[in-house]
Coordinates of C-alpha atoms in Angstrom, one line a residue:
X1 CA -12.7 3.4 26.9
X2 CA -9.9 4.2 24.5
X3 CA -7.1 6.6 25.3
X4 CA -7.8 9.7 23.3
X5 CA -4.7 11.4 21.9
X6 CA -4.8 14.6 20.0
X7 CA -2.7 15.3 16.9
X8 CA -0.5 18.3 17.5
X9 CA 0.4 19.6 14.1
X10 CA 3.2 22.1 13.6
X11 CA 1.6 25.6 14.0
X12 CA 3.9 27.2 11.4
X13 CA 3.0 24.5 8.9
X14 CA -0.7 25.1 9.6
X15 CA -0.3 28.8 9.0
X16 CA 1.6 28.3 5.7
X17 CA -1.2 26.1 4.4
X18 CA -3.9 28.5 5.5
X19 CA -2.1 31.4 3.9
X20 CA -2.0 29.4 0.6
X21 CA -5.8 29.4 0.7
X22 CA -6.5 26.0 2.4
X23 CA -9.4 25.8 4.8
X24 CA -8.2 26.0 8.4
X25 CA -9.6 22.6 9.3
X26 CA -8.0 21.0 6.2
X27 CA -4.7 22.7 7.0
X28 CA -4.8 21.2 10.5
X29 CA -5.6 17.8 9.1
X30 CA -2.8 17.9 6.5
X31 CA -0.2 19.3 8.9
X32 CA -1.1 16.6 11.4
X33 CA -0.1 14.0 8.8
X34 CA 3.3 15.6 7.9
X35 CA 2.2 17.8 4.9
X36 CA 4.2 21.0 5.8
X37 CA 4.3 22.9 2.5
X38 CA 1.6 24.1 0.1
X39 CA 3.4 22.6 -2.9
X40 CA 3.1 19.1 -1.3
X41 CA -0.7 19.3 -1.3
X42 CA -1.5 19.0 -5.1
X43 CA -0.2 15.4 -5.6
X44 CA 0.5 16.1 -9.2
X45 CA 1.9 13.3 -11.4
X46 CA 4.9 15.3 -12.3
X47 CA 5.9 15.2 -8.6
X48 CA 6.3 11.4 -8.7
X49 CA 9.8 10.3 -7.6
X50 CA 12.1 9.8 -10.5
X51 CA 13.4 6.2 -10.8
X52 CA 17.1 6.9 -11.0
X53 CA 17.8 6.0 -7.4
X54 CA 16.1 2.6 -7.6
X55 CA 18.9 0.0 -7.5
X56 CA 19.2 -2.3 -10.6
X57 CA 16.2 -0.7 -12.3
X58 CA 18.2 0.4 -15.4
X59 CA 19.9 -3.0 -15.6
X60 CA 16.6 -4.8 -15.4
X61 CA 15.1 -2.5 -18.1
X62 CA 18.0 -3.3 -20.5
X63 CA 17.7 -7.0 -19.9
X64 CA 13.9 -7.1 -20.6
X65 CA 14.2 -4.6 -23.5
X66 CA 16.8 -6.9 -25.1
X67 CA 14.4 -9.8 -24.9
X68 CA 11.7 -7.7 -26.5
X69 CA 13.9 -6.6 -29.3
X70 CA 15.2 -10.2 -30.0
X71 CA 11.7 -11.7 -29.7
X72 CA 12.6 -13.9 -26.8
X73 CA 9.9 -15.5 -24.7
X74 CA 9.2 -13.6 -21.5
X75 CA 7.1 -14.9 -18.5
X76 CA 5.8 -12.8 -15.8
X77 CA 5.7 -14.7 -12.5
X78 CA 3.0 -13.1 -10.4
X79 CA 1.4 -13.5 -7.0
X80 CA -2.1 -14.4 -5.9
X81 CA -3.2 -11.2 -4.2
X82 CA -4.4 -7.9 -5.6
X83 CA -1.0 -6.3 -5.6
X84 CA 0.5 -9.3 -7.5
X85 CA -2.5 -9.5 -9.8
X86 CA -2.4 -5.9 -10.8
X87 CA 1.4 -6.0 -11.2
X88 CA 1.1 -9.0 -13.4
X89 CA -1.6 -7.4 -15.6
X90 CA 0.4 -4.2 -15.8
X91 CA 3.5 -5.8 -17.2
X92 CA 1.6 -8.2 -19.5
X93 CA -0.4 -5.4 -21.0
X94 CA 2.6 -3.1 -21.3
X95 CA 4.9 -5.7 -22.8
X96 CA 2.2 -6.9 -25.2
X97 CA 1.8 -3.4 -26.5
X98 CA 5.6 -3.3 -26.9
X99 CA 5.3 -6.2 -29.3
X100 CA 6.8 -8.7 -26.9
X101 CA 6.3 -12.5 -26.8
X102 CA 5.0 -12.7 -23.2
X103 CA 2.8 -14.8 -20.9
X104 CA 2.3 -15.2 -17.2
X105 CA 2.2 -17.8 -14.5
X106 CA 0.7 -17.4 -11.0
X107 CA 1.1 -20.2 -8.5
X108 CA -2.0 -21.7 -7.0
X109 CA -2.1 -20.6 -3.3
X110 CA -3.2 -24.0 -2.1
X111 CA -1.3 -26.5 -4.3
X112 CA 1.9 -24.6 -5.2
X113 CA 2.4 -22.0 -2.5
X114 CA 4.0 -18.5 -2.8
X115 CA 6.4 -17.1 -5.3
X116 CA 8.9 -18.4 -7.8
X117 CA 9.6 -22.0 -7.0
X118 CA 11.6 -24.7 -8.9
X119 CA 8.2 -26.3 -9.8
X120 CA 7.1 -23.0 -11.3
X121 CA 10.3 -22.8 -13.2
X122 CA 9.6 -26.2 -14.7
X123 CA 6.2 -25.0 -15.9
X124 CA 7.8 -21.9 -17.5
X125 CA 10.5 -24.1 -19.1
X126 CA 7.8 -26.3 -20.7
X127 CA 6.8 -23.1 -22.6
X128 CA 10.4 -22.4 -23.7
X129 CA 10.7 -19.3 -21.4
X130 CA 13.9 -17.3 -22.0
X131 CA 13.3 -14.7 -19.3
X132 CA 11.4 -14.7 -16.0
X133 CA 10.2 -11.4 -14.4
X134 CA 8.8 -11.8 -10.9
X135 CA 6.3 -9.2 -9.6
X136 CA 5.4 -8.8 -5.9
X137 CA 7.6 -11.8 -5.1
X138 CA 11.1 -13.2 -5.6
X139 CA 13.2 -11.6 -2.9
X140 CA 13.3 -14.8 -1.0
X141 CA 13.1 -17.2 -4.0
X142 CA 16.7 -18.6 -3.8
X143 CA 15.8 -22.1 -5.0
X144 CA 13.5 -20.8 -7.8
X145 CA 16.1 -18.3 -9.1
X146 CA 18.9 -20.9 -9.0
X147 CA 16.7 -23.4 -10.8
X148 CA 15.9 -20.8 -13.6
X149 CA 19.6 -19.9 -13.9
X150 CA 20.5 -23.5 -14.2
X151 CA 18.2 -23.7 -17.2
X152 CA 19.9 -20.7 -18.8
X153 CA 17.1 -18.3 -18.2
X154 CA 17.5 -14.6 -17.5
X155 CA 15.9 -13.7 -14.2
X156 CA 14.7 -10.3 -13.2
X157 CA 13.2 -10.0 -9.7
X158 CA 10.9 -7.2 -8.8
X159 CA 9.5 -7.1 -5.3
X160 CA 8.9 -4.9 -2.3
X161 CA 8.9 -7.4 0.6
X162 CA 11.7 -7.2 3.1
X163 CA 14.7 -9.4 2.2
X164 CA 16.0 -12.1 4.6
X165 CA 19.6 -13.1 4.7
X166 CA 21.1 -12.2 1.4
X167 CA 19.6 -11.5 -2.1
X168 CA 18.8 -14.3 -4.6
X169 CA 21.3 -14.6 -7.5
X170 CA 19.1 -13.1 -10.2
X171 CA 20.4 -11.1 -13.1
X172 CA 18.8 -8.0 -11.6
X173 CA 16.9 -7.4 -8.4
X174 CA 14.6 -4.3 -8.2
X175 CA 13.3 -3.8 -4.7
X176 CA 13.2 -0.5 -2.8
X177 CA 13.7 -2.4 0.4
X178 CA 16.9 -4.2 -0.5
X179 CA 20.2 -3.1 0.9
X180 CA 21.9 -0.4 -1.0
X181 CA 18.7 0.9 -2.7
X182 CA 18.5 4.7 -2.4
X183 CA 14.9 5.0 -3.6
X184 CA 13.3 7.1 -0.8
X185 CA 9.8 5.7 -0.8
X186 CA 10.2 2.3 0.8
X187 CA 6.4 1.8 1.0
X188 CA 6.1 1.3 -2.8
X189 CA 4.3 -1.9 -3.4
X190 CA 4.7 -4.6 -6.1
X191 CA 2.6 -2.9 -8.7
X192 CA 4.3 0.4 -8.1
X193 CA 7.7 -1.2 -8.7
X194 CA 6.3 -2.8 -11.9
X195 CA 5.1 0.6 -13.1
X196 CA 8.6 2.0 -12.6
X197 CA 10.1 -1.0 -14.5
X198 CA 7.7 -0.4 -17.4
X199 CA 8.7 3.2 -17.5
X200 CA 12.4 2.3 -17.6
X201 CA 11.8 -0.3 -20.3
X202 CA 9.9 2.2 -22.4
X203 CA 12.8 4.6 -22.2
X204 CA 15.3 1.9 -23.4
X205 CA 13.1 0.8 -26.2
X206 CA 12.5 4.4 -27.4
X207 CA 16.3 4.9 -27.4
X208 CA 16.6 1.7 -29.5
X209 CA 14.0 3.1 -32.0
X210 CA 11.5 0.4 -31.3
X211 CA 8.3 1.6 -33.1
X212 CA 5.6 0.1 -30.9
X213 CA 6.5 2.2 -27.9
X214 CA 6.1 5.5 -29.6
X215 CA 2.9 7.0 -28.3
X216 CA 2.4 4.3 -25.6
X217 CA 0.9 6.2 -22.7
X218 CA 1.9 4.8 -19.3
X219 CA -1.1 6.7 -17.8
X220 CA -3.4 3.9 -18.9
X221 CA -1.8 1.7 -16.1
X222 CA -2.5 4.1 -13.2
X223 CA -5.8 2.6 -12.4
X224 CA -4.0 -0.7 -11.7
X225 CA -1.3 1.0 -9.6
X226 CA -4.0 2.7 -7.5
X227 CA -5.9 -0.5 -6.9
X228 CA -2.9 -2.6 -6.0
X229 CA -1.5 0.2 -3.7
X230 CA -4.7 0.6 -1.8
X231 CA -5.4 -3.1 -1.6
X232 CA -2.0 -3.9 -0.2
X233 CA -2.5 -1.5 2.7
X234 CA 1.0 -0.1 2.3
X235 CA 1.8 3.3 4.1
X236 CA 0.4 6.2 2.1
X237 CA 3.5 8.2 1.7
X238 CA 3.5 11.0 -0.8
X239 CA 4.5 8.9 -3.8
X240 CA 1.7 6.4 -3.1
X241 CA -0.8 9.1 -2.7
X242 CA 0.1 10.5 -6.0
X243 CA -0.4 7.1 -7.6
X244 CA -3.8 6.6 -6.0
X245 CA -5.1 10.1 -6.8
X246 CA -4.1 9.7 -10.4
X247 CA -5.7 6.3 -10.6
X248 CA -8.9 7.5 -9.0
X249 CA -9.0 10.3 -11.6
X250 CA -9.1 7.8 -14.4
X251 CA -11.8 5.8 -12.7
X252 CA -13.9 8.9 -12.1
X253 CA -13.5 9.9 -15.7
X254 CA -14.7 6.5 -16.9
X255 CA -11.4 5.9 -18.7
X256 CA -10.3 3.0 -16.6
X257 CA -9.8 -0.5 -18.1
X258 CA -12.9 -2.4 -19.2
X259 CA -12.6 -5.1 -16.5
X260 CA -12.5 -2.6 -13.6
X261 CA -15.5 -0.7 -15.0
X262 CA -17.4 -4.0 -15.1
X263 CA -16.4 -4.9 -11.5
X264 CA -17.5 -1.5 -10.4
X265 CA -20.9 -2.1 -11.8
X266 CA -21.4 -5.5 -10.0
X267 CA -20.1 -3.9 -6.8
X268 CA -22.6 -1.0 -7.0
X269 CA -19.9 1.7 -7.3
X270 CA -20.5 4.9 -9.3
X271 CA -17.4 5.8 -11.2
X272 CA -18.1 9.5 -10.7
X273 CA -17.8 9.2 -6.9
X274 CA -15.4 6.3 -6.4
X275 CA -13.1 6.7 -3.4
X276 CA -10.0 5.0 -2.2
X277 CA -12.0 3.0 0.3
X278 CA -14.0 1.5 -2.5
X279 CA -10.8 0.1 -4.0
X280 CA -9.8 -1.4 -0.6
X281 CA -13.1 -2.7 0.6
X282 CA -15.2 -3.4 -2.5
X283 CA -13.0 -4.0 -5.6
X284 CA -10.0 -5.4 -4.0
X285 CA -11.8 -8.2 -2.1
X286 CA -13.6 -9.4 -5.2
X287 CA -10.3 -9.7 -7.1
X288 CA -8.6 -11.3 -4.1
X289 CA -11.4 -13.9 -3.9
X290 CA -10.0 -15.5 -7.1
X291 CA -6.6 -16.0 -5.5
X292 CA -8.0 -17.1 -2.2
X293 CA -10.5 -19.7 -3.4
X294 CA -9.8 -20.5 -7.0
X295 CA -7.2 -19.1 -9.4
X296 CA -5.9 -15.5 -9.6
X297 CA -5.7 -16.0 -13.4
X298 CA -9.4 -15.1 -13.3
X299 CA -8.6 -11.8 -11.7
X300 CA -5.8 -11.1 -14.1
X301 CA -7.9 -12.0 -17.1
X302 CA -10.5 -9.4 -15.9
X303 CA -7.8 -6.7 -15.7
X304 CA -6.5 -7.5 -19.1
X305 CA -9.7 -8.0 -21.2
X306 CA -10.9 -5.3 -23.5
X307 CA -14.1 -7.2 -24.4
X308 CA -17.1 -5.8 -22.5
X309 CA -19.0 -9.1 -22.6
X310 CA -16.1 -11.1 -21.2
X311 CA -15.5 -8.4 -18.6
X312 CA -19.1 -8.7 -17.4
X313 CA -18.9 -12.5 -17.2
X314 CA -15.6 -12.4 -15.2
X315 CA -16.8 -9.6 -12.9
X316 CA -19.9 -11.6 -12.0
X317 CA -17.8 -14.7 -11.4
X318 CA -15.5 -12.7 -9.0
X319 CA -18.6 -11.3 -7.3
X320 CA -19.9 -14.8 -6.7
X321 CA -16.5 -16.0 -5.5
X322 CA -16.4 -13.1 -3.0
X323 CA -19.8 -14.1 -1.6
X324 CA -18.4 -17.6 -1.1
X325 CA -15.3 -16.2 0.5
X326 CA -17.5 -14.1 2.9
X327 CA -19.4 -17.2 4.0
X328 CA -16.1 -19.1 4.7
X329 CA -14.7 -16.2 6.5
X330 CA -17.8 -15.8 8.7
X331 CA -17.6 -19.4 9.8
X332 CA -13.9 -19.3 10.5
X333 CA -14.2 -16.0 12.4
X334 CA -16.8 -17.5 14.7
X335 CA -14.5 -20.4 15.5
X336 CA -11.5 -18.0 16.0
X337 CA -13.5 -15.7 18.3
X338 CA -14.4 -18.6 20.5
X339 CA -10.8 -19.7 20.8
X340 CA -9.6 -16.2 21.4
X341 CA -12.2 -15.8 24.2
X342 CA -10.6 -18.8 25.9
X343 CA -7.2 -17.2 25.8
X344 CA -8.0 -13.7 26.8
X345 CA -8.9 -12.3 30.3
X346 CA -12.6 -12.3 31.2
X347 CA -14.4 -9.2 30.3
X348 CA -18.0 -8.1 31.1
X349 CA -18.7 -7.7 27.4
X350 CA -17.0 -10.9 26.4
X351 CA -14.1 -10.5 24.0
X352 CA -12.2 -7.2 24.7
X353 CA -12.5 -4.7 21.9
X354 CA -9.6 -4.1 22.0
X355 CA -7.7 -4.7 25.3
X356 CA -8.0 -2.1 27.9
X357 CA -5.0 -0.9 29.8
X358 CA -6.0 -3.0 32.8
X359 CA -6.2 -6.1 30.6
X360 CA -2.9 -5.4 28.9
X361 CA -1.1 -5.1 32.2
X362 CA -2.6 -8.3 33.7
X363 CA 0.1 -10.9 34.0
X364 CA -2.1 -13.5 32.4
X365 CA -3.0 -11.4 29.4
X366 CA -1.3 -12.7 26.1
X367 CA 0.5 -10.2 24.0
X368 CA 0.1 -12.2 20.8
X369 CA -2.7 -14.6 19.7
X370 CA -1.9 -17.8 17.8
X371 CA -5.1 -19.6 16.6
X372 CA -5.6 -22.8 14.7
X373 CA -8.7 -23.8 12.7
X374 CA -8.3 -27.5 11.8
X375 CA -11.2 -27.2 9.3
X376 CA -10.3 -23.7 8.0
X377 CA -9.3 -22.6 4.5
X378 CA -5.8 -21.4 4.1
X379 CA -6.9 -18.7 1.6
X380 CA -8.9 -16.9 4.3
X381 CA -6.6 -17.0 7.3
X382 CA -5.2 -13.5 6.7
X383 CA -8.7 -12.0 6.7
X384 CA -9.6 -13.8 9.9
X385 CA -6.4 -12.7 11.5
X386 CA -7.1 -9.1 10.6
X387 CA -10.6 -9.3 12.1
X388 CA -9.3 -10.7 15.4
X389 CA -6.5 -8.1 15.5
X390 CA -9.1 -5.4 15.2
X391 CA -11.3 -6.8 17.9
X392 CA -8.5 -7.4 20.4
X393 CA -5.8 -4.9 19.6
X394 CA -3.3 -7.8 19.7
X395 CA -0.9 -9.1 16.9
X396 CA -2.8 -12.2 15.6
X397 CA -1.7 -15.3 13.7
X398 CA -4.3 -17.7 12.3
X399 CA -3.4 -21.1 10.9
X400 CA -5.3 -23.6 8.7
X401 CA -4.3 -26.9 7.1
X402 CA -2.1 -26.6 4.0
X403 CA -2.4 -28.7 0.9
X404 CA 0.6 -30.8 2.0
X405 CA -0.3 -33.3 4.8
X406 CA 1.0 -32.3 8.2
X407 CA 1.6 -28.6 7.3
X408 CA -0.2 -25.5 8.5
X409 CA -0.4 -22.3 6.5
X410 CA -0.5 -19.2 8.7
X411 CA -1.1 -15.5 8.2
X412 CA -0.2 -12.7 10.7
X413 CA -1.7 -9.3 11.2
X414 CA -0.1 -6.8 13.5
X415 CA -0.4 -3.5 15.3
X416 CA 1.6 -0.3 14.7
X417 CA 4.1 -0.9 17.4
X418 CA 4.9 -4.5 16.6
X419 CA 6.9 -5.4 13.4
X420 CA 5.6 -8.8 12.8
X421 CA 8.0 -9.9 10.1
X422 CA 11.0 -9.0 12.4
X423 CA 9.2 -10.8 15.2
X424 CA 9.0 -14.0 13.1
X425 CA 12.6 -13.5 12.0
X426 CA 13.8 -13.5 15.6
X427 CA 11.7 -16.7 16.3
X428 CA 13.3 -18.3 13.3
X429 CA 16.8 -17.3 14.4
X430 CA 16.3 -18.6 17.9
X431 CA 14.6 -21.8 16.9
X432 CA 15.9 -23.0 13.5
X433 CA 13.5 -25.3 11.7
X434 CA 10.4 -24.4 13.7
X435 CA 9.2 -22.1 10.9
X436 CA 9.4 -23.8 7.5
X437 CA 9.1 -20.5 5.6
X438 CA 8.0 -17.0 6.2
X439 CA 7.9 -13.5 4.6
X440 CA 6.1 -10.2 4.8
X441 CA 6.5 -6.7 6.3
X442 CA 5.7 -4.8 9.4
X443 CA 2.0 -5.2 9.5
X444 CA 1.4 -8.5 7.7
X445 CA 3.2 -11.8 7.1
X446 CA 2.7 -15.3 5.9
X447 CA 4.3 -18.5 7.3
X448 CA 4.3 -22.2 7.3
X449 CA 4.8 -24.6 10.3
X450 CA 4.3 -28.3 10.8
X451 CA 1.0 -29.3 12.3
X452 CA 2.7 -31.1 15.1
X453 CA 4.7 -28.0 16.0
X454 CA 1.8 -25.6 16.4
X455 CA 1.6 -25.8 20.2
X456 CA 5.3 -25.4 20.5
X457 CA 5.2 -22.4 18.1
X458 CA 2.4 -20.8 20.1
X459 CA 4.3 -21.2 23.4
X460 CA 7.5 -19.8 21.9
X461 CA 5.6 -16.9 20.2
X462 CA 4.0 -16.0 23.5
X463 CA 7.3 -16.1 25.5
X464 CA 9.0 -13.9 22.9
X465 CA 6.1 -11.5 22.9
X466 CA 6.4 -11.1 26.7
X467 CA 10.0 -10.1 26.2
X468 CA 9.6 -7.9 23.1
X469 CA 6.1 -6.3 23.3
X470 CA 5.7 -3.8 26.1
X471 CA 2.4 -3.2 27.9
X472 CA 2.0 0.3 26.4
X473 CA 2.2 -1.1 22.8
X474 CA -1.1 -2.9 23.5
X475 CA -3.1 0.0 25.0
X476 CA -6.0 1.1 22.7
X477 CA -5.2 4.6 21.6
X478 CA -7.3 6.7 19.3
X479 CA -5.7 9.7 17.5
X480 CA -8.1 12.5 16.8
X481 CA -7.9 15.8 14.9
X482 CA -9.4 17.8 17.6
X483 CA -12.8 19.6 17.5
X484 CA -14.6 21.5 14.8
X485 CA -16.4 24.7 15.5
X486 CA -20.1 24.5 14.7
X487 CA -19.8 27.1 11.9
X488 CA -17.3 24.9 10.1
X489 CA -19.4 21.7 10.3
X490 CA -20.8 22.0 6.8
X491 CA -21.3 19.9 3.6
X492 CA -18.6 22.1 1.9
X493 CA -16.0 21.0 4.5
X494 CA -17.0 17.3 4.2
X495 CA -16.5 17.6 0.4
X496 CA -13.1 19.3 0.9
X497 CA -12.0 16.5 3.3
X498 CA -12.9 14.0 0.7
X499 CA -11.1 15.9 -2.1
X500 CA -7.9 16.1 -0.1
X501 CA -7.6 12.3 0.1
X502 CA -6.7 9.6 -0.5
X503 CA -6.6 8.3 3.1
X504 CA -5.4 5.0 4.4
X505 CA -2.5 3.4 6.3
X506 CA -0.4 6.1 8.0
X507 CA -2.5 8.8 6.4
X508 CA -5.7 8.1 8.2
X509 CA -9.1 9.7 7.4
X510 CA -9.8 12.6 9.7
X511 CA -11.4 11.7 13.0
X512 CA -12.9 14.4 15.2
X513 CA -14.1 14.6 18.8
X514 CA -17.0 16.8 19.7
X515 CA -19.9 17.6 22.1
X516 CA -23.3 17.1 20.6
X517 CA -26.9 17.6 21.9
X518 CA -29.0 14.7 20.9
X519 CA -32.3 15.9 19.3
X520 CA -33.8 12.5 18.4
X521 CA -32.8 9.0 17.5
X522 CA -34.1 5.7 16.3
X523 CA -32.8 2.2 15.6
X524 CA -32.9 1.2 11.9
X525 CA -31.8 -1.7 9.8
X526 CA -33.0 -5.3 9.7
X527 CA -30.9 -6.2 12.7
X528 CA -31.6 -3.0 14.6
X529 CA -27.8 -2.4 15.1
X530 CA -27.7 1.0 13.4
X531 CA -28.5 4.1 15.3
X532 CA -29.8 7.1 13.3
X533 CA -29.7 10.4 15.1
X534 CA -30.5 14.1 14.7
X535 CA -27.9 16.1 16.6
X536 CA -26.5 19.6 17.0
X537 CA -22.9 20.3 17.6
X538 CA -22.0 22.4 20.7
X539 CA -18.7 24.3 20.7
X540 CA -17.0 27.7 21.1
X541 CA -20.1 28.9 23.1
X542 CA -22.4 28.2 20.1
X543 CA -24.8 25.4 19.1
X544 CA -24.8 24.5 15.4
X545 CA -27.6 23.7 13.1
X546 CA -29.3 20.2 13.3
X547 CA -27.5 17.6 11.3
X548 CA -27.8 13.9 10.6
X549 CA -25.6 11.4 12.4
X550 CA -25.4 7.6 12.2
X551 CA -23.6 4.9 14.1
X552 CA -23.3 1.4 12.7
X553 CA -22.9 -1.8 14.7
X554 CA -24.2 -0.1 17.8
X555 CA -24.7 -3.3 19.7
X556 CA -27.0 -3.8 22.6
X557 CA -25.8 -0.9 24.8
X558 CA -28.5 1.6 25.9
X559 CA -29.1 4.5 23.5
X560 CA -28.7 8.1 24.6
X561 CA -32.0 10.0 25.2
X562 CA -33.2 13.2 23.5
X563 CA -31.7 16.2 25.2
X564 CA -28.6 14.2 26.3
X565 CA -25.2 15.8 25.8
X566 CA -22.8 13.3 24.3
X567 CA -19.2 13.2 23.3
X568 CA -18.8 11.6 19.9
X569 CA -15.7 10.3 18.0
X570 CA -16.9 11.0 14.5
X571 CA -16.0 11.6 10.8
X572 CA -17.6 14.0 8.4
X573 CA -19.0 12.3 5.4
X574 CA -20.8 13.2 2.2
X575 CA -24.0 11.2 2.0
X576 CA -25.2 10.6 -1.6
X577 CA -28.7 9.4 -2.3
X578 CA -30.6 9.7 -5.5
X579 CA -28.2 12.2 -6.9
X580 CA -28.4 14.5 -3.9
X581 CA -25.5 15.2 -1.5
X582 CA -25.9 16.0 2.2
X583 CA -23.7 16.2 5.3
X584 CA -23.6 13.2 7.6
X585 CA -21.6 12.5 10.8
X586 CA -20.4 8.9 10.9
X587 CA -20.1 8.2 14.7
X588 CA -17.3 5.8 15.5
X589 CA -18.0 5.9 19.3
X590 CA -20.5 7.5 21.6
X591 CA -18.8 8.4 24.8
X592 CA -20.7 8.3 28.1
X593 CA -23.8 10.5 27.6
X594 CA -24.6 13.2 30.1
X595 CA -28.3 13.4 30.9
X596 CA -30.1 16.6 30.2
X597 CA -31.4 16.6 33.7
X598 CA -27.8 16.6 35.1
X599 CA -26.8 19.5 32.8

């Protein structure tokens, strides 16, 4: 069983929020996530951080604006994930509306690898590029920047990944995580940085009297910023939540770009009720599928098109690619689970989900997993690593063959207490040459190693993990927002919880714990893995009205019986069906039921 930990919000903050008119349960939720003042609740666009403290932003804006005014050829150098794709589309669309001569290049994940490389510079040079602007990459592209400078190109790097040793010699480097940058919101992702650059360029061009920018509304790009921010799973600090809420507003109003509306249709998403999780789990993966299996240019074209027919065609293509990706992922996951089972302590239920305290403290228990799939697809290793991490609670690295013979491409996914990029940096410092290249941030990273070095890499990673990752970092802890009184457990509250989003990384959706009386239940679904229940919440000496509850992926464990008293970990959800809304409890875990006969 997980260790249940209760959020303990500041009582004075809760009272301030309640006095401002916020529901007591919502006040507790917000205060438990660091929202201490009523004015911080609204997430208005005017509260976005001003860009003045972002290092090199003004310099970068003047360099790009000069190229626009002199009709020099600009090339945006993007990345093959959703953050990079949305950032590329944002700058291409913005600069095109500014009257610039602009195009973009995105490296192929399999054949060209990540970021601005000398080979990519040669491709840009073949198109007579005068200026290169990287988005969501470039902070480690020393060779690429040097190659571009040698050809006389202006280079503007915009990125958000953590820098290594030094900063590349670009003409301007815009990255909130670089040394000396005072911009407070370090979690801003690549498309967020691109948005700030566009705003700064617009300001310079207005000052220069450039006609095309007059009346150019930057709000049109907020759907892209929201999508990239959610999909990149960056911490949802206040600035990012403002971006996401503003982007969701455009989507719900039906004023989003043509391609996103088409992608929502093929994904079965209603614009009126779209939520942040739809961006992360339904739209994002379909765009990502292009970069994983084919070419992210397909995704960028979808985000740029204003033609409804082309948008429908591209959306259907991405939907199909995503289906193919899901099949590859399922096959790789099965292989990875088998290998992980061999490495982990025996458990009566097979693979731990995740490790218990007892498992974590066993001497033989690994504290990091390194898995290789000789037949795997390098475009899917990150997804598989994430799945294994969720199942085991362990930082996980998954490798598959790269395009170059003798090379493995790996992706790492970590847990809150283990900074995986710093972990790799320490390995690299202690064993130079073992890792051919790496980059990333606290929760995710990518890397390359020689195939022949995999076993050595895994041994060194395990040894370092034993030194650096304490037992208590691996224990499975679940943070809850306490209990809800039966009178508060209503559809109105569920709707309010939804409205006070977005939720995500470091601003999680509310999770409650409560005692319920089971009235009736049945297994549903083709595989019989979903438990549908009618329950009544017990609390504060009262029993609430019957309500619907559902637990997905129930497994083969015995179900509680009618009349049993159960402790649930659950969320409150708005169930929408045929235009009607109703309250629904989504049960994350059924704690040990207490038989009615015992009670």
